[in-house]
Short mmCIF file of C-alpha atoms in Angstrom, two decimals:
data_model
loop_
_atom_site.label_atom_id
_atom_site.label_comp_id
_atom_site.label_asym_id
_atom_site.label_seq_id
_atom_site.Cartn_x
_atom_site.Cartn_y
_atom_site.Cartn_z
CA MET J 1 38.73 0.10 5.51
CA LYS J 2 37.54 -3.45 5.46
CA LYS J 3 39.26 -5.61 2.82
CA ARG J 4 37.82 -8.59 0.94
CA THR J 5 39.10 -11.00 -1.74
CA ARG J 6 38.25 -10.71 -5.31
CA TYR J 7 38.91 -13.42 -7.79
CA VAL J 8 40.21 -12.47 -11.23
CA VAL J 9 40.30 -15.06 -13.99
CA LYS J 10 42.90 -14.63 -16.60
CA ALA J 11 43.85 -17.17 -19.19
CA GLY J 12 42.29 -19.93 -17.03
CA ILE J 13 44.34 -18.90 -13.87
CA VAL J 14 42.57 -17.87 -10.72
CA ALA J 15 44.40 -15.16 -8.75
CA ALA J 16 43.47 -13.49 -5.51
CA ALA J 17 43.56 -9.64 -5.48
CA PHE J 18 42.98 -7.84 -2.21
CA VAL J 19 41.01 -4.72 -2.97
CA SER J 20 38.70 -2.44 -1.07
CA ALA J 21 34.95 -2.70 -1.24
CA ALA J 22 34.78 0.90 -2.52
CA ALA J 23 37.28 0.19 -5.33
CA GLN J 24 35.40 -2.94 -6.36
CA ALA J 25 32.30 -0.98 -6.92
CA ALA J 26 33.99 1.72 -8.93
CA LEU J 27 34.52 -0.28 -12.14
CA GLN J 28 31.36 -2.15 -13.10
CA PRO J 29 30.51 -3.49 -16.56
CA ALA J 30 26.93 -3.84 -17.52
CA SER J 31 25.03 -6.98 -16.40
CA LEU J 32 25.26 -8.95 -19.74
CA PHE J 33 29.11 -9.04 -19.47
CA THR J 34 29.87 -12.24 -17.56
CA ASP J 35 31.89 -15.38 -18.17
CA HIS J 36 30.62 -17.52 -20.95
CA MET J 37 29.03 -14.84 -22.89
CA VAL J 38 28.27 -14.69 -26.60
CA LEU J 39 29.20 -11.60 -28.57
CA GLN J 40 27.45 -10.70 -31.86
CA ARG J 41 29.51 -11.26 -34.97
CA ASP J 42 29.89 -8.83 -37.95
CA ARG J 43 28.64 -5.76 -36.05
CA PRO J 44 30.30 -3.28 -33.65
CA VAL J 45 30.15 -4.54 -30.07
CA PRO J 46 29.33 -1.94 -27.45
CA VAL J 47 30.81 -2.58 -24.08
CA TRP J 48 29.68 -0.25 -21.25
CA GLY J 49 29.27 0.19 -17.60
CA THR J 50 30.22 2.63 -14.76
CA ALA J 51 33.53 3.80 -13.19
CA ASP J 52 34.98 6.78 -11.46
CA PRO J 53 33.94 9.99 -13.25
CA GLY J 54 36.72 10.92 -15.66
CA ALA J 55 38.37 7.48 -15.46
CA THR J 56 39.78 5.99 -18.62
CA VAL J 57 38.47 2.46 -19.13
CA THR J 58 40.38 0.00 -21.37
CA VAL J 59 38.66 -3.09 -22.94
CA GLY J 60 40.66 -5.76 -24.52
CA PHE J 61 39.38 -8.69 -26.60
CA ALA J 62 40.55 -10.83 -29.55
CA GLY J 63 43.60 -8.50 -30.18
CA GLN J 64 41.64 -5.27 -29.98
CA ILE J 65 42.42 -2.70 -27.33
CA LYS J 66 39.77 0.05 -27.02
CA GLN J 67 39.48 2.92 -24.54
CA GLY J 68 36.77 5.28 -23.32
CA LYS J 69 36.43 7.84 -20.67
CA ALA J 70 33.74 7.76 -18.02
CA ASP J 71 31.56 10.91 -18.16
CA SER J 72 30.70 13.09 -15.23
CA GLY J 73 28.08 10.60 -14.06
CA GLY J 74 30.62 7.67 -14.17
CA THR J 75 29.09 6.03 -17.35
CA TRP J 76 31.46 4.72 -19.98
CA ASN J 77 30.99 3.11 -23.41
CA VAL J 78 33.38 1.83 -25.95
CA ALA J 79 32.85 -0.31 -29.10
CA LEU J 80 34.96 -3.17 -30.36
CA GLU J 81 35.16 -3.38 -34.02
CA PRO J 82 33.08 -6.24 -35.74
CA LEU J 83 34.29 -9.54 -34.84
CA SER J 84 34.32 -12.80 -36.93
CA ALA J 85 32.39 -15.84 -35.60
CA SER J 86 34.49 -18.19 -33.39
CA THR J 87 33.97 -21.14 -31.01
CA LYS J 88 37.43 -20.55 -29.46
CA PRO J 89 37.09 -19.65 -25.84
CA ARG J 90 38.79 -16.22 -25.29
CA THR J 91 39.04 -13.72 -22.40
CA MET J 92 37.71 -10.03 -22.25
CA GLU J 93 39.60 -7.86 -19.91
CA ILE J 94 38.25 -4.58 -18.67
CA SER J 95 40.47 -2.24 -16.57
CA CYS J 96 41.04 1.31 -15.44
CA SER J 97 43.61 2.98 -13.29
CA ASN J 98 43.82 2.07 -9.66
CA HIS J 99 41.28 -0.78 -10.07
CA PRO J 100 41.97 -4.50 -10.60
CA THR J 101 41.28 -5.90 -14.03
CA ILE J 102 38.01 -7.65 -14.53
CA ALA J 103 38.46 -10.72 -16.82
CA TYR J 104 35.51 -12.66 -18.35
CA SER J 105 36.52 -16.13 -19.63
CA ASN J 106 35.22 -18.59 -22.23
CA VAL J 107 33.86 -15.76 -24.45
CA VAL J 108 32.67 -16.87 -27.93
CA VAL J 109 31.33 -14.99 -30.95
CA GLY J 110 28.31 -15.84 -33.02
CA GLU J 111 24.71 -14.93 -33.37
CA VAL J 112 22.89 -13.24 -30.54
CA TRP J 113 19.07 -12.93 -30.24
CA ILE J 114 16.76 -11.66 -27.49
CA CYS J 115 13.68 -13.94 -27.05
CA SER J 116 10.74 -12.20 -25.31
CA GLY J 117 6.96 -12.32 -24.78
CA GLN J 118 4.65 -14.11 -22.44
CA SER J 119 3.85 -17.63 -21.36
CA ASN J 120 4.20 -19.36 -24.69
CA MET J 121 7.76 -18.00 -24.95
CA GLN J 122 8.25 -19.03 -21.22
CA PHE J 123 6.78 -22.59 -22.04
CA PRO J 124 9.46 -25.05 -20.76
CA VAL J 125 11.51 -27.53 -23.00
CA ALA J 126 10.56 -30.43 -20.71
CA SER J 127 6.93 -30.07 -21.69
CA VAL J 128 7.71 -30.75 -25.49
CA PRO J 129 9.22 -34.26 -25.93
CA GLU J 130 10.30 -33.52 -29.49
CA ILE J 131 12.27 -30.43 -28.42
CA LYS J 132 13.81 -31.95 -25.29
CA ALA J 133 15.02 -34.83 -27.57
CA LEU J 134 17.22 -32.15 -29.24
CA GLU J 135 19.33 -31.77 -26.13
CA THR J 136 21.63 -34.75 -26.95
CA THR J 137 22.70 -33.17 -30.23
CA ALA J 138 22.68 -29.49 -29.21
CA GLU J 139 26.02 -27.72 -29.53
CA ASN J 140 27.35 -24.20 -29.11
CA ILE J 141 24.13 -22.75 -27.60
CA ARG J 142 24.28 -20.33 -24.56
CA CYS J 143 21.79 -18.44 -22.68
CA PHE J 144 21.35 -15.43 -20.34
CA GLU J 145 17.98 -15.64 -18.55
CA VAL J 146 16.85 -12.36 -17.11
CA LYS J 147 15.36 -12.67 -13.63
CA ARG J 148 11.67 -11.96 -13.73
CA THR J 149 11.03 -8.75 -11.75
CA VAL J 150 9.65 -5.19 -12.16
CA ALA J 151 10.72 -1.63 -11.49
CA LEU J 152 8.98 1.63 -11.31
CA THR J 153 11.76 3.35 -13.22
CA GLY J 154 14.19 2.16 -15.94
CA GLN J 155 16.99 0.12 -14.42
CA ASP J 156 20.65 0.03 -15.73
CA SER J 157 21.17 -3.54 -14.45
CA CYS J 158 19.46 -6.84 -14.17
CA GLU J 159 19.97 -10.16 -12.54
CA GLY J 160 21.30 -13.11 -14.68
CA GLY J 161 24.41 -14.67 -16.04
CA TRP J 162 25.54 -16.38 -19.18
CA VAL J 163 25.54 -20.21 -18.98
CA VAL J 164 26.77 -22.83 -21.34
CA ARG J 165 23.42 -24.57 -21.95
CA HIS J 166 20.28 -23.99 -23.89
CA PRO J 167 17.47 -21.69 -22.62
CA ASN J 168 14.59 -23.41 -20.85
CA SER J 169 12.11 -22.12 -23.40
CA ALA J 170 10.78 -24.57 -25.93
CA VAL J 171 10.52 -21.91 -28.66
CA ALA J 172 13.76 -20.20 -27.84
CA PHE J 173 15.69 -23.50 -27.66
CA SER J 174 14.33 -24.95 -30.88
CA PHE J 175 14.99 -21.66 -32.58
CA ALA J 176 18.60 -21.49 -31.46
CA TYR J 177 19.07 -25.23 -32.28
CA PHE J 178 18.05 -24.98 -35.88
CA LEU J 179 19.90 -21.61 -36.37
CA GLU J 180 23.09 -23.11 -34.94
CA GLN J 181 22.69 -26.14 -37.15
CA ALA J 182 22.39 -23.86 -40.25
CA ALA J 183 24.90 -21.28 -39.52
CA GLU J 184 27.46 -23.43 -37.73
CA VAL J 185 28.43 -20.66 -35.31
CA PRO J 186 27.68 -20.10 -31.54
CA VAL J 187 24.23 -18.88 -30.73
CA GLY J 188 23.48 -16.83 -27.75
CA ILE J 189 19.91 -16.37 -26.39
CA VAL J 190 18.95 -13.54 -23.94
CA LEU J 191 15.68 -14.83 -22.55
CA THR J 192 13.41 -12.15 -21.04
CA CYS J 193 9.81 -13.29 -20.82
CA TRP J 194 6.97 -13.48 -18.34
CA GLY J 195 3.51 -15.04 -18.66
CA SER J 196 0.37 -13.04 -18.71
CA SER J 197 2.14 -9.85 -19.82
CA SER J 198 0.72 -7.52 -22.41
CA ILE J 199 2.73 -5.66 -24.95
CA GLU J 200 2.27 -2.51 -22.71
CA ALA J 201 4.17 -4.24 -19.92
CA TRP J 202 7.27 -4.24 -22.27
CA MET J 203 6.84 -0.57 -23.39
CA PRO J 204 8.98 2.30 -22.21
CA ARG J 205 7.13 5.31 -20.62
CA ASP J 206 8.11 7.71 -23.27
CA MET J 207 5.88 5.68 -25.77
CA THR J 208 3.06 7.75 -24.36
CA GLU J 209 4.12 10.33 -26.93
CA THR J 210 3.41 7.89 -29.88
CA VAL J 211 0.60 5.63 -28.49
CA PRO J 212 -2.41 7.32 -27.44
CA HIS J 213 -3.99 4.63 -25.37
CA PHE J 214 -0.71 3.92 -23.55
CA LYS J 215 -0.71 7.61 -22.56
CA THR J 216 -4.01 7.16 -21.05
CA MET J 217 -2.96 3.99 -19.24
CA MET J 218 0.26 5.48 -17.74
CA ALA J 219 -1.76 8.66 -16.59
CA GLU J 220 -4.15 6.30 -14.79
CA PHE J 221 -1.13 4.30 -13.39
CA ASP J 222 0.42 7.46 -12.03
CA ALA J 223 -2.80 8.47 -10.36
CA ASP J 224 -3.26 5.14 -8.76
CA THR J 225 -1.11 5.48 -5.69
CA ALA J 226 -2.61 2.28 -4.12
CA THR J 227 -1.27 0.28 -7.05
CA ARG J 228 2.16 1.82 -7.01
CA ASP J 229 2.46 1.39 -3.34
CA LYS J 230 1.40 -2.24 -3.60
CA ILE J 231 4.02 -2.85 -6.24
CA GLN J 232 6.67 -1.24 -4.07
CA ALA J 233 5.53 -3.32 -0.93
CA ILE J 234 5.82 -6.60 -2.88
CA LEU J 235 9.33 -5.62 -4.02
CA ASP J 236 10.34 -4.81 -0.59
CA GLY J 237 8.63 -7.83 0.97
CA PRO J 238 9.53 -11.45 1.48
CA LYS J 239 10.67 -13.71 -1.32
CA PRO J 240 9.39 -15.72 -3.07
CA TRP J 241 6.43 -13.78 -3.95
CA SER J 242 2.95 -15.46 -3.65
CA LYS J 243 1.27 -16.54 -6.98
CA GLN J 244 -1.19 -13.65 -6.50
CA ASP J 245 1.46 -11.09 -6.18
CA ASP J 246 3.39 -12.63 -9.03
CA VAL J 247 0.42 -12.39 -11.35
CA PHE J 248 -0.39 -8.78 -10.11
CA LEU J 249 3.12 -7.66 -11.07
CA ARG J 250 3.40 -9.14 -14.46
CA ARG J 251 0.07 -7.86 -15.58
CA GLN J 252 1.12 -4.23 -15.00
CA SER J 253 2.22 -1.85 -17.71
CA ASN J 254 5.70 -0.46 -18.28
CA ILE J 255 7.41 -1.93 -15.24
CA LEU J 256 8.53 -5.18 -16.97
CA TYR J 257 10.25 -3.04 -19.56
CA ASN J 258 12.04 -0.98 -16.87
CA ALA J 259 13.52 -4.09 -15.15
CA MET J 260 13.80 -6.78 -17.91
CA MET J 261 14.41 -4.90 -21.29
CA HIS J 262 15.96 -1.52 -20.57
CA PRO J 263 19.11 -2.96 -18.94
CA LEU J 264 19.85 -5.02 -22.06
CA ALA J 265 20.39 -2.29 -24.42
CA PRO J 266 22.63 -1.62 -26.31
CA TYR J 267 24.10 -5.23 -26.13
CA ALA J 268 24.99 -6.16 -29.61
CA CYS J 269 22.55 -8.74 -30.98
CA ARG J 270 20.97 -9.70 -34.33
CA GLY J 271 17.39 -8.95 -33.27
CA LEU J 272 14.49 -10.03 -31.11
CA VAL J 273 12.01 -12.92 -31.30
CA TRP J 274 8.59 -11.83 -30.08
CA TYR J 275 6.05 -14.32 -28.93
CA GLN J 276 3.22 -12.30 -27.36
CA GLY J 277 -0.31 -11.19 -28.00
CA GLU J 278 -2.63 -13.50 -26.10
CA ARG J 279 -3.04 -10.87 -23.32
CA ASN J 280 -4.11 -8.27 -25.80
CA THR J 281 -6.86 -10.48 -27.39
CA GLN J 282 -9.29 -9.87 -24.48
CA SER J 283 -11.20 -7.26 -26.55
CA MET J 284 -11.36 -6.06 -30.19
CA PHE J 285 -11.08 -2.35 -29.49
CA GLY J 286 -9.20 -2.26 -26.40
CA MET J 287 -9.29 -0.10 -23.12
CA ILE J 288 -12.10 -1.96 -21.49
CA ASP J 289 -12.64 -1.48 -17.80
CA GLU J 290 -12.99 -4.86 -16.46
CA PRO J 291 -10.96 -6.88 -15.67
CA TRP J 292 -8.30 -4.24 -14.98
CA PHE J 293 -5.63 -6.26 -16.81
CA SER J 294 -7.66 -6.19 -20.06
CA ARG J 295 -7.15 -2.43 -20.28
CA ASN J 296 -4.82 -2.53 -23.19
CA SER J 297 -4.54 -2.06 -26.97
CA GLY J 298 -7.09 -4.86 -27.79
CA MET J 299 -6.65 -6.74 -31.18
CA LEU J 300 -7.36 -3.91 -33.61
CA ASN J 301 -5.02 -1.30 -32.08
CA TYR J 302 -2.25 -3.88 -31.53
CA ALA J 303 -0.98 -3.35 -35.07
CA ASP J 304 0.06 0.29 -34.61
CA THR J 305 1.19 -0.45 -31.10
CA LEU J 306 3.53 -3.19 -32.31
CA GLN J 307 5.05 -1.20 -34.98
CA GLN J 308 5.79 1.78 -32.75
CA TRP J 309 7.23 -0.46 -30.18
CA MET J 310 9.56 -1.92 -32.74
CA LYS J 311 10.67 1.53 -33.88
CA ARG J 312 11.31 2.36 -30.24
CA LEU J 313 13.45 -0.48 -29.52
CA ARG J 314 15.53 0.07 -32.69
CA SER J 315 16.15 3.55 -31.38
CA GLU J 316 17.15 2.24 -27.99
CA TRP J 317 19.70 -0.15 -29.57
CA GLY J 318 20.85 2.47 -32.02
CA GLN J 319 20.40 -0.14 -34.88
CA ASP J 320 18.17 0.40 -37.90
CA GLU J 321 19.07 -3.28 -38.81
CA PHE J 322 17.82 -4.54 -35.45
CA HIS J 323 15.63 -7.36 -36.72
CA PHE J 324 12.26 -8.65 -35.36
CA LEU J 325 10.74 -12.11 -35.78
CA VAL J 326 7.12 -12.34 -34.61
CA VAL J 327 5.43 -15.52 -33.87
CA MET J 328 1.82 -15.42 -35.10
CA LEU J 329 -0.63 -16.58 -32.64
CA PRO J 330 -1.70 -20.22 -33.50
CA GLY J 331 -5.04 -21.76 -33.69
CA TYR J 332 -7.31 -21.43 -30.59
CA TYR J 333 -10.97 -21.04 -30.06
CA LYS J 334 -11.54 -17.96 -28.08
CA GLN J 335 -14.49 -16.06 -29.35
CA LEU J 336 -15.45 -12.67 -27.87
CA PRO J 337 -19.13 -11.85 -27.21
CA THR J 338 -18.94 -8.66 -29.12
CA GLY J 339 -19.21 -10.62 -32.39
CA PRO J 340 -21.27 -13.52 -34.05
CA GLN J 341 -21.20 -16.71 -32.13
CA GLU J 342 -20.50 -19.12 -35.00
CA GLY J 343 -17.76 -21.46 -33.84
CA PRO J 344 -13.98 -21.85 -34.26
CA GLU J 345 -14.06 -21.89 -38.11
CA SER J 346 -16.21 -18.74 -38.44
CA PRO J 347 -14.62 -16.00 -40.70
CA VAL J 348 -16.74 -13.21 -38.94
CA ALA J 349 -16.40 -14.08 -35.33
CA HIS J 350 -14.46 -11.70 -33.13
CA SER J 351 -11.59 -14.37 -32.80
CA TRP J 352 -7.83 -14.42 -32.89
CA ALA J 353 -8.05 -14.00 -36.57
CA TRP J 354 -8.00 -10.15 -36.07
CA MET J 355 -4.90 -10.28 -33.86
CA ARG J 356 -3.09 -12.32 -36.47
CA GLU J 357 -4.01 -9.66 -39.05
CA SER J 358 -2.53 -7.07 -36.66
CA GLN J 359 0.62 -9.02 -36.22
CA LEU J 360 1.05 -9.37 -40.02
CA LYS J 361 0.84 -5.65 -40.47
CA ALA J 362 4.32 -5.54 -38.71
CA LEU J 363 5.58 -6.58 -42.12
CA ASP J 364 5.03 -2.99 -43.31
CA LEU J 365 8.26 -2.19 -41.56
CA PRO J 366 11.58 -3.41 -43.11
CA GLY J 367 13.51 -6.09 -41.15
CA VAL J 368 10.49 -7.95 -39.90
CA GLY J 369 9.38 -11.54 -40.31
CA VAL J 370 6.36 -13.30 -39.15
CA ALA J 371 6.42 -17.01 -38.57
CA ASN J 372 3.10 -18.57 -39.70
CA THR J 373 1.45 -20.92 -37.19
CA ILE J 374 -2.06 -21.04 -38.57
CA ASP J 375 -1.77 -24.82 -38.90
CA LEU J 376 -0.69 -25.24 -35.33
CA GLY J 377 -2.27 -24.75 -32.03
CA ASP J 378 -5.02 -26.32 -29.89
CA VAL J 379 -8.74 -25.40 -30.09
CA LYS J 380 -9.11 -25.51 -26.39
CA ASN J 381 -5.55 -24.95 -24.96
CA VAL J 382 -3.86 -21.49 -25.04
CA HIS J 383 -0.63 -23.18 -24.45
CA PRO J 384 -0.19 -25.78 -27.25
CA LYS J 385 2.71 -28.19 -27.18
CA ASP J 386 3.32 -28.27 -30.99
CA LYS J 387 6.28 -25.74 -30.82
CA LEU J 388 8.86 -27.54 -32.70
CA PRO J 389 7.70 -26.18 -36.03
CA VAL J 390 7.64 -22.60 -34.46
CA GLY J 391 11.36 -22.89 -33.72
CA GLN J 392 12.09 -24.41 -37.17
CA ARG J 393 10.16 -21.63 -38.95
CA LEU J 394 11.75 -18.81 -36.93
CA ALA J 395 15.17 -20.21 -37.75
CA LEU J 396 14.29 -20.33 -41.47
CA LEU J 397 13.42 -16.62 -41.40
CA ALA J 398 16.48 -15.73 -39.61
CA GLN J 399 18.60 -17.76 -42.03
CA ARG J 400 17.06 -15.96 -45.05
CA ASP J 401 16.65 -12.50 -43.75
CA THR J 402 19.66 -12.04 -41.51
CA LEU J 403 22.26 -14.45 -42.76
CA GLY J 404 21.51 -14.25 -46.54
CA MET J 405 20.97 -18.01 -46.89
CA ASP J 406 19.11 -19.27 -49.98
CA VAL J 407 16.26 -21.09 -48.23
CA GLU J 408 12.51 -21.11 -48.62
CA ALA J 409 11.34 -19.52 -45.32
CA GLN J 410 7.67 -18.75 -45.97
CA GLY J 411 4.57 -20.58 -47.02
CA PRO J 412 2.37 -19.11 -49.81
CA VAL J 413 1.62 -15.44 -49.49
CA PHE J 414 -1.56 -13.94 -51.33
CA ARG J 415 -0.59 -11.65 -54.05
CA GLY J 416 -3.78 -10.79 -56.00
CA LEU J 417 -7.00 -12.15 -57.46
CA GLU J 418 -8.64 -12.05 -60.89
CA ARG J 419 -12.46 -12.47 -61.34
CA LYS J 420 -13.42 -14.81 -64.06
CA GLY J 421 -17.28 -15.10 -64.26
CA THR J 422 -18.48 -16.90 -61.26
CA THR J 423 -14.96 -17.89 -60.12
CA LEU J 424 -12.07 -16.04 -58.40
CA VAL J 425 -8.41 -16.95 -59.32
CA LEU J 426 -5.98 -16.23 -56.54
CA SER J 427 -2.29 -15.90 -57.13
CA PHE J 428 0.47 -16.23 -54.48
CA ASP J 429 4.13 -15.75 -53.93
CA HIS J 430 6.22 -18.50 -52.42
CA ALA J 431 3.88 -21.00 -54.22
CA GLU J 432 6.18 -23.36 -55.86
CA GLU J 433 4.81 -26.99 -55.92
CA LEU J 434 1.54 -25.61 -54.38
CA LYS J 435 -0.34 -28.56 -52.80
CA THR J 436 -2.24 -29.75 -49.86
CA THR J 437 -0.99 -31.79 -46.94
CA ASP J 438 -3.65 -34.44 -47.36
CA GLY J 439 -4.23 -34.56 -51.07
CA GLU J 440 -7.71 -33.21 -50.65
CA ARG J 441 -9.09 -29.81 -52.02
CA PRO J 442 -7.71 -26.68 -50.27
CA LYS J 443 -9.71 -25.82 -47.04
CA GLY J 444 -10.39 -22.60 -45.17
CA PHE J 445 -11.55 -20.47 -47.94
CA TRP J 446 -14.74 -18.31 -47.73
CA LEU J 447 -16.33 -16.06 -50.31
CA THR J 448 -18.87 -13.15 -50.29
CA ASP J 449 -20.64 -10.85 -52.81
CA ASP J 450 -21.79 -7.41 -52.18
CA SER J 451 -24.14 -8.67 -49.52
CA GLY J 452 -21.31 -9.28 -47.02
CA LYS J 453 -22.63 -12.77 -46.16
CA TRP J 454 -19.92 -15.24 -46.18
CA VAL J 455 -20.25 -18.70 -47.52
CA PRO J 456 -17.70 -21.68 -47.73
CA ALA J 457 -15.83 -21.78 -51.02
CA THR J 458 -14.97 -24.88 -53.25
CA ALA J 459 -11.26 -24.47 -54.03
CA ALA J 460 -8.99 -26.12 -56.48
CA ILE J 461 -5.21 -25.80 -57.21
CA ASN J 462 -4.24 -24.83 -60.73
CA GLY J 463 -0.46 -24.59 -60.91
CA GLN J 464 0.52 -21.73 -58.58
CA THR J 465 -2.97 -20.41 -58.31
CA VAL J 466 -6.14 -21.35 -56.41
CA VAL J 467 -9.51 -21.19 -58.13
CA LEU J 468 -12.65 -20.46 -55.99
CA GLU J 469 -16.28 -20.61 -56.53
CA SER J 470 -19.49 -21.33 -54.66
CA ALA J 471 -22.83 -22.45 -56.03
CA GLY J 472 -24.53 -19.87 -53.89
CA LEU J 473 -22.74 -16.84 -55.40
CA LYS J 474 -22.99 -15.60 -59.01
CA LYS J 475 -20.64 -12.66 -58.49
CA PRO J 476 -18.07 -13.34 -55.75
CA LEU J 477 -16.12 -10.31 -54.81
CA HIS J 478 -13.98 -11.05 -51.65
CA VAL J 479 -12.12 -13.93 -49.98
CA ARG J 480 -11.13 -14.69 -46.53
CA TYR J 481 -8.73 -17.51 -45.95
CA ALA J 482 -7.92 -19.10 -42.68
CA PHE J 483 -9.50 -16.06 -41.07
CA ALA J 484 -10.92 -17.79 -38.02
CA GLY J 485 -10.03 -18.70 -34.36
CA LYS J 486 -9.04 -22.32 -35.26
CA PRO J 487 -9.46 -22.80 -38.96
CA GLU J 488 -8.96 -26.16 -40.79
CA VAL J 489 -6.21 -25.66 -43.27
CA ASN J 490 -4.09 -27.80 -45.56
CA LEU J 491 -2.65 -25.42 -48.22
CA VAL J 492 1.25 -25.53 -48.34
CA ASN J 493 4.09 -25.07 -50.72
CA GLY J 494 6.74 -27.56 -51.80
CA ALA J 495 8.74 -26.76 -48.62
CA GLY J 496 5.78 -27.81 -46.61
CA LEU J 497 5.18 -24.38 -45.11
CA PRO J 498 1.54 -23.30 -44.61
CA ALA J 499 -0.24 -20.49 -46.57
CA TYR J 500 -0.67 -17.20 -44.59
CA PRO J 501 -4.13 -16.08 -43.55
CA PHE J 502 -5.52 -13.07 -45.46
CA ARG J 503 -8.75 -11.23 -46.36
CA THR J 504 -9.41 -9.09 -49.42
CA ASP J 505 -12.30 -7.17 -47.98
CA ARG J 506 -12.17 -4.18 -45.68
CA PHE J 507 -15.46 -4.76 -43.81
CA GLU J 508 -15.48 -3.38 -40.33
CA PRO J 509 -15.60 -6.11 -37.53
#
């Protein structure tokens, strides 16, 4: 049998071991186990892979020795006990009888997050000077970037490797930077994202059981042999793909999950940062026929879809504590033709306001945070460059909700209203030192009475409340705040964090 050389790294010494190609393939840890990896602290750490059926696999790290037996299919899984954070480079050794030990060097322990989504998560560091400037002071940040590809069935492995540098994602890097600064432990980012992808692209096939429109989509996909044949032909064809083929692949459903999310579970991590939604804003109600890649949830059905997806990933990881941080879509003027055409500040247009409302409904689940970006964005550019505050706000949420730090992580959140004659008095949580960024009256508030006609409100701050009135309304009933494609807003708390959009009515769009 043909021999080849395999290099095993142990305690910084490189040794040559001559083993057969067949033996090499018999013991294979999962893709995320490589040199330079970051392991999640304070939680059990699953280590898994394949070996000869029935073989006993031994994993050693940080003084722990754990063993597990490969099942009849050759799959094994062991769990290290919770580890303390450490910047000390150590070696993980994985072995089984009759096979050479596999040793992974320079392993540290800290906070691990998956960062996923579409193009605004993929948006590069070099395009944001304020974030690129952080490179000179960045420490203890590592990244595993998943190769962008697709698969027609769920895969057990992916291409990528841990590197001792920050991710080339402006949002993921700035999030990791400020989290590391606060926690003072290594931060590992698993970056798996692809522009133009819908949430359905990242959904496993079995979610057809919980999401009705996804069941329809997958039934149509299964019946479309031409599309499936084209996907396979692209995968089997020359590389790199043409831009046309690249876009075609990433706009499909399910197949990104198969190749770029499924192989990651159950790697121990704190949770997932999700910056996605733009692809699902092409309609209000979803499942439109043209163009083909707009056949998805739409904005109104996104809320339930997102929650079901979060529940499904928690099941995939076997972690009820698996945390989600959602990036709210920032300001942008994209108004659908199905609604009134009244401009970027209109509270009734079929705009991204409805998607933000769907994203905020994820807060109905425990262990979810939403980073408010309503004061950010670009009225004409779907890829805004003001991403530094996004990373800062995500890190604040992670500090408060996953690390137990005493920080203010949210701007004012609407709590309730009281009607007093011709005025409405709004109360808020997270409203200490309520103020405006420019010293002017609060902007972005609209009022209506029982007519359903919305008019701009005159707003004034009174302690931790905002008082609203309008000369044109004698009996105001409902409020919409920052409920527009690109609203003009200035209301913040003492931490400088913006007030969250909301509406008190339940009028249908």
